[in-house]
PDB file of C-alpha atoms and ligand atoms in Angstrom:
ATOM      1  CA  PRO A   1     271.778 179.007 147.828  1.00 94.00           C
ATOM      2  CA  THR A   2     274.410 179.164 145.102  1.00 97.00           C
ATOM      3  CA  ILE A   3     273.454 177.160 142.038  1.00 98.00           C
ATOM      4  CA  GLY A   4     275.337 175.035 139.528  1.00 98.00           C
ATOM      5  CA  ILE A   5     273.814 173.249 136.564  1.00 98.00           C
ATOM      6  CA  VAL A   6     274.554 169.707 135.344  1.00 98.00           C
ATOM      7  CA  ILE A   7     273.238 168.819 131.892  1.00 98.00           C
ATOM      8  CA  PRO A   8     273.442 165.106 131.010  1.00 98.00           C
ATOM      9  CA  ALA A   9     273.783 164.936 127.218  1.00 98.00           C
ATOM     10  CA  ALA A  10     275.801 161.748 126.780  1.00 98.00           C
ATOM     11  CA  GLY A  11     272.981 159.415 125.671  1.00 96.00           C
ATOM     12  CA  ARG A  12     272.832 157.864 122.234  1.00 95.00           C
ATOM     13  CA  GLY A  13     269.289 158.953 121.341  1.00 94.00           C
ATOM     14  CA  THR A  14     268.457 155.451 120.130  1.00 94.00           C
ATOM     15  CA  ARG A  15     264.690 155.906 120.289  1.00 95.00           C
ATOM     16  CA  ALA A  16     264.752 159.143 118.293  1.00 94.00           C
ATOM     17  CA  GLY A  17     266.606 157.513 115.392  1.00 90.00           C
ATOM     18  CA  GLN A  18     267.901 159.866 112.630  1.00 78.00           C
ATOM     19  CA  GLY A  19     271.565 158.936 113.095  1.00 74.00           C
ATOM     20  CA  CYS A  20     272.537 162.142 114.906  1.00 76.00           C
ATOM     21  CA  GLN A  21     272.456 162.294 118.714  1.00 89.00           C
ATOM     22  CA  LYS A  22     269.433 164.404 119.642  1.00 94.00           C
ATOM     23  CA  ALA A  23     271.230 167.072 121.689  1.00 97.00           C
ATOM     24  CA  TYR A  24     273.050 168.150 118.521  1.00 97.00           C
ATOM     25  CA  ARG A  25     270.035 168.130 116.227  1.00 96.00           C
ATOM     26  CA  ARG A  26     268.625 171.481 115.260  1.00 95.00           C
ATOM     27  CA  ILE A  27     265.135 172.492 116.117  1.00 95.00           C
ATOM     28  CA  GLY A  28     263.886 175.889 114.953  1.00 92.00           C
ATOM     29  CA  GLY A  29     267.380 176.776 113.724  1.00 92.00           C
ATOM     30  CA  ASP A  30     269.303 176.118 116.955  1.00 96.00           C
ATOM     31  CA  THR A  31     270.669 172.905 118.446  1.00 97.00           C
ATOM     32  CA  VAL A  32     268.706 171.278 121.257  1.00 98.00           C
ATOM     33  CA  LEU A  33     271.710 171.554 123.586  1.00 98.00           C
ATOM     34  CA  ASN A  34     272.317 175.222 122.824  1.00 98.00           C
ATOM     35  CA  ARG A  35     268.669 175.956 123.608  1.00 98.00           C
ATOM     36  CA  VAL A  36     269.152 174.386 127.029  1.00 98.00           C
ATOM     37  CA  LEU A  37     272.351 176.366 127.544  1.00 98.00           C
ATOM     38  CA  LYS A  38     270.656 179.643 126.585  1.00 98.00           C
ATOM     39  CA  LEU A  39     267.692 178.854 128.841  1.00 98.00           C
ATOM     40  CA  PHE A  40     269.972 178.647 131.894  1.00 98.00           C
ATOM     41  CA  ARG A  41     272.343 181.439 130.871  1.00 98.00           C
ATOM     42  CA  SER A  42     269.513 183.907 130.320  1.00 97.00           C
ATOM     43  CA  TRP A  43     268.117 182.903 133.727  1.00 97.00           C
ATOM     44  CA  ASN A  44     271.349 183.092 135.728  1.00 93.00           C
ATOM     45  CA  THR A  45     274.130 185.061 134.073  1.00 86.00           C
ATOM     46  CA  ASN A  46     277.130 183.397 135.670  1.00 91.00           C
ATOM     47  CA  CYS A  47     276.346 180.096 137.382  1.00 97.00           C
ATOM     48  CA  PRO A  48     278.675 177.234 136.428  1.00 98.00           C
ATOM     49  CA  ILE A  49     277.158 174.897 133.829  1.00 98.00           C
ATOM     50  CA  VAL A  50     278.598 171.406 133.292  1.00 98.00           C
ATOM     51  CA  ILE A  51     277.644 169.597 130.086  1.00 98.00           C
ATOM     52  CA  VAL A  52     278.191 165.843 130.206  1.00 98.00           C
ATOM     53  CA  HIS A  53     278.805 164.456 126.728  1.00 98.00           C
ATOM     54  CA  HIS A  54     279.789 161.215 125.043  1.00 97.00           C
ATOM     55  CA  GLY A  55     283.500 160.832 124.302  1.00 96.00           C
ATOM     56  CA  ASP A  56     282.759 160.394 120.572  1.00 95.00           C
ATOM     57  CA  ASP A  57     280.874 163.689 120.368  1.00 95.00           C
ATOM     58  CA  THR A  58     283.585 166.214 121.266  1.00 95.00           C
ATOM     59  CA  SER A  59     283.718 168.009 117.920  1.00 94.00           C
ATOM     60  CA  LEU A  60     279.942 167.850 117.419  1.00 95.00           C
ATOM     61  CA  LEU A  61     279.561 169.392 120.855  1.00 96.00           C
ATOM     62  CA  GLU A  62     281.928 172.267 120.164  1.00 96.00           C
ATOM     63  CA  ALA A  63     280.112 173.001 116.906  1.00 95.00           C
ATOM     64  CA  SER A  64     276.746 172.952 118.671  1.00 96.00           C
ATOM     65  CA  ILE A  65     277.059 175.399 121.546  1.00 97.00           C
ATOM     66  CA  ASP A  66     277.883 179.023 122.326  1.00 95.00           C
ATOM     67  CA  ARG A  67     280.260 178.643 125.234  1.00 93.00           C
ATOM     68  CA  ASP A  68     281.267 181.204 127.828  1.00 95.00           C
ATOM     69  CA  SER A  69     283.992 180.933 130.467  1.00 95.00           C
ATOM     70  CA  ASN A  70     281.684 179.332 133.042  1.00 97.00           C
ATOM     71  CA  VAL A  71     280.504 176.512 130.769  1.00 98.00           C
ATOM     72  CA  TYR A  72     282.438 173.265 131.286  1.00 98.00           C
ATOM     73  CA  THR A  73     282.345 169.912 129.547  1.00 98.00           C
ATOM     74  CA  THR A  74     283.162 166.441 130.777  1.00 98.00           C
ATOM     75  CA  THR A  75     282.538 162.936 129.465  1.00 98.00           C
ATOM     76  CA  GLY A  76     279.751 160.679 130.722  1.00 98.00           C
ATOM     77  CA  GLY A  77     279.101 156.975 131.156  1.00 97.00           C
ATOM     78  CA  VAL A  78     277.026 154.199 129.625  1.00 96.00           C
ATOM     79  CA  GLU A  79     273.922 154.924 131.733  1.00 96.00           C
ATOM     80  CA  ARG A  80     272.389 158.322 132.521  1.00 97.00           C
ATOM     81  CA  GLN A  81     273.173 157.717 136.197  1.00 97.00           C
ATOM     82  CA  ALA A  82     276.898 157.378 135.449  1.00 98.00           C
ATOM     83  CA  SER A  83     276.829 160.549 133.353  1.00 98.00           C
ATOM     84  CA  VAL A  84     275.152 162.553 136.114  1.00 98.00           C
ATOM     85  CA  LEU A  85     277.774 161.316 138.579  1.00 98.00           C
ATOM     86  CA  GLN A  86     280.569 162.584 136.320  1.00 98.00           C
ATOM     87  CA  GLY A  87     278.861 165.970 136.059  1.00 98.00           C
ATOM     88  CA  LEU A  88     278.400 166.227 139.830  1.00 98.00           C
ATOM     89  CA  ARG A  89     282.024 165.292 140.468  1.00 98.00           C
ATOM     90  CA  PHE A  90     283.135 167.954 138.029  1.00 98.00           C
ATOM     91  CA  LEU A  91     280.936 170.613 139.633  1.00 98.00           C
ATOM     92  CA  CYS A  92     282.320 169.708 143.077  1.00 98.00           C
ATOM     93  CA  SER A  93     285.878 169.973 141.852  1.00 98.00           C
ATOM     94  CA  LEU A  94     285.485 173.627 140.820  1.00 98.00           C
ATOM     95  CA  PRO A  95     287.278 176.133 143.084  1.00 96.00           C
ATOM     96  CA  LYS A  96     283.971 177.855 143.932  1.00 92.00           C
ATOM     97  CA  SER A  97     281.635 174.903 143.974  1.00 96.00           C
ATOM     98  CA  PRO A  98     277.964 175.843 144.513  1.00 98.00           C
ATOM     99  CA  SER A  99     275.758 174.740 147.428  1.00 98.00           C
ATOM    100  CA  HIS A 100     272.985 173.376 145.212  1.00 98.00           C
ATOM    101  CA  VAL A 101     272.655 171.786 141.796  1.00 98.00           C
ATOM    102  CA  PHE A 102     269.965 171.756 139.130  1.00 98.00           C
ATOM    103  CA  ILE A 103     270.194 168.559 137.055  1.00 99.00           C
ATOM    104  CA  HIS A 104     268.481 169.024 133.703  1.00 98.00           C
ATOM    105  CA  ASP A 105     268.277 166.641 130.739  1.00 98.00           C
ATOM    106  CA  ALA A 106     269.652 168.029 127.484  1.00 98.00           C
ATOM    107  CA  ALA A 107     266.579 166.442 125.904  1.00 98.00           C
ATOM    108  CA  ARG A 108     264.221 169.035 127.509  1.00 98.00           C
ATOM    109  CA  PRO A 109     264.922 172.297 125.692  1.00 98.00           C
ATOM    110  CA  PHE A 110     261.465 173.805 126.355  1.00 98.00           C
ATOM    111  CA  ALA A 111     261.680 174.326 130.114  1.00 98.00           C
ATOM    112  CA  SER A 112     260.753 177.894 131.066  1.00 97.00           C
ATOM    113  CA  HIS A 113     262.087 180.556 133.422  1.00 98.00           C
ATOM    114  CA  ARG A 114     258.782 180.247 135.313  1.00 98.00           C
ATOM    115  CA  LEU A 115     259.609 176.605 135.982  1.00 98.00           C
ATOM    116  CA  LEU A 116     263.219 177.329 137.035  1.00 98.00           C
ATOM    117  CA  ASN A 117     261.989 180.108 139.359  1.00 98.00           C
ATOM    118  CA  ASP A 118     259.391 177.836 140.953  1.00 98.00           C
ATOM    119  CA  VAL A 119     261.976 175.125 141.580  1.00 98.00           C
ATOM    120  CA  LEU A 120     264.379 177.701 143.039  1.00 98.00           C
ATOM    121  CA  GLU A 121     261.712 179.297 145.214  1.00 98.00           C
ATOM    122  CA  SER A 122     260.793 175.931 146.717  1.00 98.00           C
ATOM    123  CA  LEU A 123     264.490 175.222 147.301  1.00 97.00           C
ATOM    124  CA  ILE A 124     264.958 178.542 149.097  1.00 97.00           C
ATOM    125  CA  GLU A 125     261.984 177.800 151.376  1.00 97.00           C
ATOM    126  CA  GLN A 126     263.425 174.431 152.391  1.00 96.00           C
ATOM    127  CA  PRO A 127     267.043 174.168 151.267  1.00 94.00           C
ATOM    128  CA  SER A 128     267.495 170.568 152.383  1.00 93.00           C
ATOM    129  CA  THR A 129     264.476 169.229 150.486  1.00 95.00           C
ATOM    130  CA  GLY A 130     264.922 168.010 146.903  1.00 98.00           C
ATOM    131  CA  VAL A 131     262.611 169.668 144.380  1.00 98.00           C
ATOM    132  CA  ILE A 132     261.270 168.346 141.101  1.00 98.00           C
ATOM    133  CA  PRO A 133     258.687 169.595 138.620  1.00 98.00           C
ATOM    134  CA  ALA A 134     255.983 167.042 137.839  1.00 98.00           C
ATOM    135  CA  ILE A 135     252.541 166.888 136.255  1.00 98.00           C
ATOM    136  CA  ALA A 136     249.576 164.998 137.679  1.00 98.00           C
ATOM    137  CA  VAL A 137     248.568 162.064 135.475  1.00 97.00           C
ATOM    138  CA  SER A 138     245.284 162.729 133.689  1.00 95.00           C
ATOM    139  CA  ASP A 139     244.798 159.582 131.594  1.00 96.00           C
ATOM    140  CA  THR A 140     243.120 156.496 132.993  1.00 97.00           C
ATOM    141  CA  LEU A 141     245.894 154.025 133.750  1.00 97.00           C
ATOM    142  CA  LYS A 142     245.740 150.343 132.781  1.00 98.00           C
ATOM    143  CA  LYS A 143     248.017 147.505 133.766  1.00 97.00           C
ATOM    144  CA  SER A 144     248.256 144.702 131.226  1.00 98.00           C
ATOM    145  CA  ASP A 145     249.956 141.330 130.900  1.00 97.00           C
ATOM    146  CA  SER A 146     252.513 140.617 128.172  1.00 96.00           C
ATOM    147  CA  ASN A 147     249.716 139.643 125.730  1.00 97.00           C
ATOM    148  CA  GLY A 148     248.141 143.081 125.997  1.00 96.00           C
ATOM    149  CA  LEU A 149     245.220 141.880 128.092  1.00 98.00           C
ATOM    150  CA  ILE A 150     244.219 144.310 130.830  1.00 98.00           C
ATOM    151  CA  LYS A 151     244.711 143.031 134.353  1.00 97.00           C
ATOM    152  CA  ALA A 152     243.709 146.125 136.303  1.00 98.00           C
ATOM    153  CA  THR A 153     242.867 149.804 136.239  1.00 98.00           C
ATOM    154  CA  VAL A 154     245.413 151.618 138.374  1.00 97.00           C
ATOM    155  CA  PRO A 155     244.057 154.496 140.486  1.00 96.00           C
ATOM    156  CA  ARG A 156     245.788 157.645 139.293  1.00 96.00           C
ATOM    157  CA  ASP A 157     245.352 159.582 142.542  1.00 95.00           C
ATOM    158  CA  GLY A 158     248.682 160.974 143.631  1.00 96.00           C
ATOM    159  CA  LEU A 159     250.486 159.833 140.458  1.00 98.00           C
ATOM    160  CA  PHE A 160     252.740 162.305 138.665  1.00 98.00           C
ATOM    161  CA  ARG A 161     254.966 162.401 135.587  1.00 98.00           C
ATOM    162  CA  ALA A 162     258.417 163.615 136.667  1.00 98.00           C
ATOM    163  CA  GLN A 163     260.324 166.250 134.687  1.00 98.00           C
ATOM    164  CA  THR A 164     263.642 168.038 135.044  1.00 98.00           C
ATOM    165  CA  PRO A 165     265.272 170.291 136.264  1.00 98.00           C
ATOM    166  CA  GLN A 166     265.565 168.475 139.581  1.00 98.00           C
ATOM    167  CA  ALA A 167     267.302 170.426 142.348  1.00 98.00           C
ATOM    168  CA  PHE A 168     269.298 169.180 145.325  1.00 98.00           C
ATOM    169  CA  ILE A 169     272.032 170.011 147.812  1.00 98.00           C
ATOM    170  CA  LEU A 170     275.141 169.294 145.733  1.00 98.00           C
ATOM    171  CA  GLN A 171     276.959 167.298 148.430  1.00 98.00           C
ATOM    172  CA  THR A 172     273.871 165.192 149.215  1.00 98.00           C
ATOM    173  CA  ILE A 173     273.101 164.161 145.644  1.00 98.00           C
ATOM    174  CA  LEU A 174     276.794 163.595 144.900  1.00 98.00           C
ATOM    175  CA  HIS A 175     277.093 161.318 147.924  1.00 98.00           C
ATOM    176  CA  LEU A 176     273.964 159.352 146.948  1.00 98.00           C
ATOM    177  CA  HIS A 177     275.203 158.968 143.359  1.00 98.00           C
ATOM    178  CA  GLU A 178     278.605 157.788 144.603  1.00 98.00           C
ATOM    179  CA  MET A 179     276.822 155.159 146.724  1.00 97.00           C
ATOM    180  CA  ALA A 180     274.508 154.155 143.858  1.00 97.00           C
ATOM    181  CA  ALA A 181     277.520 153.627 141.592  1.00 97.00           C
ATOM    182  CA  THR A 182     278.721 150.857 143.885  1.00 96.00           C
ATOM    183  CA  SER A 183     275.369 149.021 143.796  1.00 94.00           C
ATOM    184  CA  THR A 184     273.435 147.273 141.025  1.00 93.00           C
ATOM    185  CA  SER A 185     270.271 149.377 141.332  1.00 90.00           C
ATOM    186  CA  SER A 186     269.494 151.664 138.428  1.00 92.00           C
ATOM    187  CA  TYR A 187     267.522 154.884 138.492  1.00 96.00           C
ATOM    188  CA  THR A 188     265.841 156.845 135.712  1.00 94.00           C
ATOM    189  CA  ASP A 189     265.861 160.130 137.594  1.00 97.00           C
ATOM    190  CA  ASP A 190     267.836 161.707 140.421  1.00 98.00           C
ATOM    191  CA  ALA A 191     265.023 162.298 142.919  1.00 98.00           C
ATOM    192  CA  SER A 192     264.696 158.480 143.199  1.00 98.00           C
ATOM    193  CA  LEU A 193     267.999 158.386 145.072  1.00 98.00           C
ATOM    194  CA  LEU A 194     266.729 160.749 147.781  1.00 98.00           C
ATOM    195  CA  GLU A 195     263.430 158.885 148.005  1.00 98.00           C
ATOM    196  CA  GLU A 196     265.247 155.614 148.542  1.00 97.00           C
ATOM    197  CA  ALA A 197     267.403 157.201 151.246  1.00 97.00           C
ATOM    198  CA  GLY A 198     264.265 158.449 153.008  1.00 98.00           C
ATOM    199  CA  LEU A 199     265.040 162.109 152.286  1.00 98.00           C
ATOM    200  CA  PRO A 200     262.234 164.514 151.382  1.00 98.00           C
ATOM    201  CA  VAL A 201     261.535 165.548 147.798  1.00 98.00           C
ATOM    202  CA  ARG A 202     258.868 168.118 146.971  1.00 98.00           C
ATOM    203  CA  ILE A 203     256.894 168.436 143.746  1.00 98.00           C
ATOM    204  CA  VAL A 204     256.270 171.794 142.096  1.00 98.00           C
ATOM    205  CA  GLN A 205     253.854 172.176 139.194  1.00 98.00           C
ATOM    206  CA  GLY A 206     255.570 171.028 135.994  1.00 98.00           C
ATOM    207  CA  ASP A 207     255.068 172.557 132.573  1.00 98.00           C
ATOM    208  CA  SER A 208     253.205 170.723 129.809  1.00 96.00           C
ATOM    209  CA  GLN A 209     255.508 172.358 127.253  1.00 97.00           C
ATOM    210  CA  ASN A 210     258.572 170.951 129.001  1.00 98.00           C
ATOM    211  CA  ILE A 211     258.478 167.787 126.889  1.00 98.00           C
ATOM    212  CA  LYS A 212     261.379 165.341 126.675  1.00 97.00           C
ATOM    213  CA  LEU A 213     262.547 164.788 123.115  1.00 97.00           C
ATOM    214  CA  THR A 214     262.514 160.999 123.076  1.00 96.00           C
ATOM    215  CA  TYR A 215     260.984 159.837 119.778  1.00 95.00           C
ATOM    216  CA  SER A 216     261.080 161.352 116.324  1.00 93.00           C
ATOM    217  CA  TYR A 217     257.487 162.443 116.901  1.00 95.00           C
ATOM    218  CA  ASP A 218     258.611 164.645 119.827  1.00 96.00           C
ATOM    219  CA  PHE A 219     260.791 166.724 117.491  1.00 96.00           C
ATOM    220  CA  LYS A 220     257.707 167.460 115.384  1.00 95.00           C
ATOM    221  CA  GLU A 221     255.846 168.432 118.544  1.00 97.00           C
ATOM    222  CA  GLY A 222     258.799 170.648 119.526  1.00 97.00           C
ATOM    223  CA  GLU A 223     258.706 172.456 116.148  1.00 96.00           C
ATOM    224  CA  ARG A 224     254.995 173.061 116.704  1.00 96.00           C
ATOM    225  CA  LEU A 225     255.627 174.478 120.182  1.00 95.00           C
ATOM    226  CA  LEU A 226     258.247 176.882 118.842  1.00 94.00           C
ATOM    227  CA  LEU A 227     255.908 178.091 116.093  1.00 93.00           C
ATOM    228  CA  ALA A 228     253.028 178.529 118.520  1.00 93.00           C
ATOM    229  CA  ASN A 229     255.239 180.547 120.926  1.00 89.00           C
ATOM    230  CA  SER A 230     256.988 182.718 118.339  1.00 86.00           C
ATOM    231  CA  PRO A 231     255.876 186.356 118.351  1.00 80.00           C
TER     232      PRO A 231
HETATM  233  N1  LIG B   1     272.022 160.558 129.101  1.00 53.01           N
HETATM  234  C1  LIG B   1     273.365 160.679 129.468  1.00 53.01           C
HETATM  235  N2  LIG B   1     274.162 159.569 129.517  1.00 53.01           N
HETATM  236  C2  LIG B   1     273.666 158.354 129.219  1.00 53.01           C
HETATM  237  C3  LIG B   1     272.305 158.206 128.871  1.00 53.01           C
HETATM  238  C4  LIG B   1     271.497 159.341 128.823  1.00 53.01           C
HETATM  239  O1  LIG B   1     273.826 161.793 129.733  1.00 53.01           O
HETATM  240  N3  LIG B   1     274.487 157.322 129.260  1.00 53.01           N
HETATM  241  C5  LIG B   1     271.196 161.770 128.976  1.00 53.01           C
HETATM  242  C6  LIG B   1     270.631 161.956 127.576  1.00 53.01           C
HETATM  243  O2  LIG B   1     271.612 162.566 126.746  1.00 53.01           O
HETATM  244  C7  LIG B   1     269.404 162.805 127.812  1.00 53.01           C
HETATM  245  C8  LIG B   1     268.980 162.403 129.227  1.00 53.01           C
HETATM  246  O3  LIG B   1     270.061 161.677 129.803  1.00 53.01           O
HETATM  247  O4  LIG B   1     269.666 164.179 127.788  1.00 53.01           O
HETATM  248  C9  LIG B   1     267.704 161.577 129.227  1.00 53.01           C
HETATM  249  O5  LIG B   1     267.937 160.359 128.565  1.00 53.01           O
HETATM  250  P1  LIG B   1     267.120 159.828 127.315  1.00 53.01           P
HETATM  251  O6  LIG B   1     265.996 160.735 126.995  1.00 53.01           O
HETATM  252  O7  LIG B   1     266.872 158.380 127.544  1.00 53.01           O
HETATM  253  O8  LIG B   1     268.187 160.033 126.123  1.00 53.01           O
HETATM  254  P2  LIG B   1     269.065 158.926 125.393  1.00 53.01           P
HETATM  255  O9  LIG B   1     269.565 157.939 126.381  1.00 53.01           O
HETATM  256  O10 LIG B   1     270.059 159.663 124.563  1.00 53.01           O
HETATM  257  O11 LIG B   1     267.996 158.259 124.410  1.00 53.01           O
HETATM  258  P3  LIG B   1     267.683 156.683 124.226  1.00 53.01           P
HETATM  259  O12 LIG B   1     267.356 156.156 125.609  1.00 53.01           O
HETATM  260  O13 LIG B   1     266.524 156.657 123.272  1.00 53.01           O
HETATM  261  O14 LIG B   1     268.936 156.087 123.632  1.00 53.01           O
HETATM  262 MG1  LIG B   2     268.146 156.698 127.523  1.00 53.01          MG
END
């Protein structure tokens, strides 16, 4: 397969607070978004990379990344889903558009080459099957009512926490996103669209370090990870 990368980075980072959108915050001296860019560029030297950003962030974006000639930027939408669609459309419009796409949240700068290789390997084995990294749930799961009273313990067998990058045939995921944009359903990841269409999606072992920077606390955890991994 030939690979393109779509990086949704157009969110507002409301839960992280701090005033500055999280993709442009620095962690260990580099911006979150540039870490993601370097992760993919050091893995695949010339695949097209499309960054989807918020229209208000253009100058912040330019100040935050080291661009090369195969890094593109386009503006996103109000929901993640709309941003991903814009990125996929852009990737498809390139003269040499790739066969497959990795969709990876800007908010996960600690993904590893091991993880990208595992996703790619699974994709090569079965090119028409979507692939996502995920981690089996290890906590005991409780379901509660709105007063915080437990109603049930949910069996955790077969339950996973989904991560990105998620990989798909570009034309398939673009088509499903185009369809989803005309409906009222909303999705928090891209694999959900294949699942709903009855198309197969395979899980590969996720990485516990591949955390999503969501809350302020996650940035502290990220700093700790960088320190622990530095030579
Ligand atoms: N995202 C996007 N466009 C949106 C919303 C989200 O491209 N309209 C991106 C975010 O930039 C992030 C990823 O999707 O890289 C995952 O979203 P999330 O972690 O929820 O980030 P935010 O939406 O920015 O944060 P919050 O929900 O706290 O506002
Ligand atoms: Mg969000």
